[in-house]
XYZ file of C-alpha atoms in Angstrom:
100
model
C -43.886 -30.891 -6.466
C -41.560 -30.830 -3.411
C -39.756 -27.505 -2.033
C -36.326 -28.878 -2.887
C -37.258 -29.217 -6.684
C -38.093 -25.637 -6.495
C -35.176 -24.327 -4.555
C -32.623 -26.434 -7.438
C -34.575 -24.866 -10.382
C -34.360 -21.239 -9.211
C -31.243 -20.577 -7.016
C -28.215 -20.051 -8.808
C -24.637 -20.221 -6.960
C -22.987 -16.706 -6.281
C -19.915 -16.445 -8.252
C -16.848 -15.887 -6.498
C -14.944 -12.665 -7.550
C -11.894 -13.725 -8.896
C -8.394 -13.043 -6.940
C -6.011 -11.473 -7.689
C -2.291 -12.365 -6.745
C -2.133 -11.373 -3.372
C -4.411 -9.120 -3.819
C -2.582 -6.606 -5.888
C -4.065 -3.983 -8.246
C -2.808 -1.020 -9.420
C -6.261 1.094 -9.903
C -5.969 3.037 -7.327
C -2.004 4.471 -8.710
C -2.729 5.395 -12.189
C -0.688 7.374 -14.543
C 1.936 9.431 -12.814
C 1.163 8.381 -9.265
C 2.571 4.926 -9.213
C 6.190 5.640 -10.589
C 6.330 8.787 -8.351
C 5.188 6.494 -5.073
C 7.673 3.612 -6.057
C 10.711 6.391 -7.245
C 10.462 8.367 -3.121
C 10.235 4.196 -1.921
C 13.469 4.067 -3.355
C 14.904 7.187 -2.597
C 14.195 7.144 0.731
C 15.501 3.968 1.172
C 19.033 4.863 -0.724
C 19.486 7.989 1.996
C 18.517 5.250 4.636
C 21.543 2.889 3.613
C 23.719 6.531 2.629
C 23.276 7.703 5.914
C 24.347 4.019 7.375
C 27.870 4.553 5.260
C 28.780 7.402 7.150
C 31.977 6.347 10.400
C 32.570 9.455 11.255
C 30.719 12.726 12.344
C 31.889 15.668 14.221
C 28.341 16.860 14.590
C 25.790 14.112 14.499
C 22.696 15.580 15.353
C 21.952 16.395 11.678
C 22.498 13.199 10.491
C 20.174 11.674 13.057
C 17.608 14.022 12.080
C 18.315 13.276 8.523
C 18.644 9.277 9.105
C 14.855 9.807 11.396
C 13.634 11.584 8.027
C 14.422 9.194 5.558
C 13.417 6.292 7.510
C 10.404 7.351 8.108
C 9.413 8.733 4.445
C 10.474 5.201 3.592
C 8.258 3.831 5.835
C 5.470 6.124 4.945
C 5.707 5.243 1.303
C 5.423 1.600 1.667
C 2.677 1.695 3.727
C 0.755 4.330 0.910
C 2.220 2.074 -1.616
C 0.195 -1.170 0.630
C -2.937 0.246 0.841
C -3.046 1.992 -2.229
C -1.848 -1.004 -4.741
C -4.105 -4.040 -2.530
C -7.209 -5.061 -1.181
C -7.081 -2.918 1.445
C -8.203 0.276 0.274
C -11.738 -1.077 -0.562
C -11.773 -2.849 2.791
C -11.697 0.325 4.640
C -13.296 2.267 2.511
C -12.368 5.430 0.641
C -13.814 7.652 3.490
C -11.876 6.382 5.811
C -8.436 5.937 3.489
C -8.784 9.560 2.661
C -9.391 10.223 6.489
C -5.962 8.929 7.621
């Protein structure tokens, strides 16, 4: 009997996990989580596109405080909403999710 006859009997090809569309699961958001992550997304982005309405200002500095605010709350939810809801969170790892 020859090696190779041995080798085809008892090695079996490893099954490829299957994908998901690009790479999306929502796991990691259940319940109340997801709709409150998606709901400050939006928000966030509607006082992004309020604060671009506004001409005229006789004081600005609060509005670029508020316009810094919401922009980056937007941008903060997205990314949460990235890792949390794709592959991503079980490529770093929980540890190191939770760390940052």
């Amino acid at each position: 009997m020859e090696n190779g006859a041995v080798y085809n009997e008892t090695t079996e090809p490893q099954a490829k996990p299957p994908r998901r569309p690009l790479g999306c699961t929502l796991r990691h958001l259940r319940g109340w989580r997801l709709p409150t992550k998606a709901s400050q997304a939006i928000l966030s982005l509607l006082a992004v596109i309020f604060e671009e309405i506004v001409e005229d200002c006789i004081k600005c500095g609060g509005l670029y405080f508020f316009e810094f605010i919401s922009c980056s709350a937007f941008l903060l939810s997205l990314l949460i909403l990235c890792v949390y809801c794709t592959d991503v969170y079980e490529t770093f790892g929980e540890d190191k999710v939770q760390r940052v």
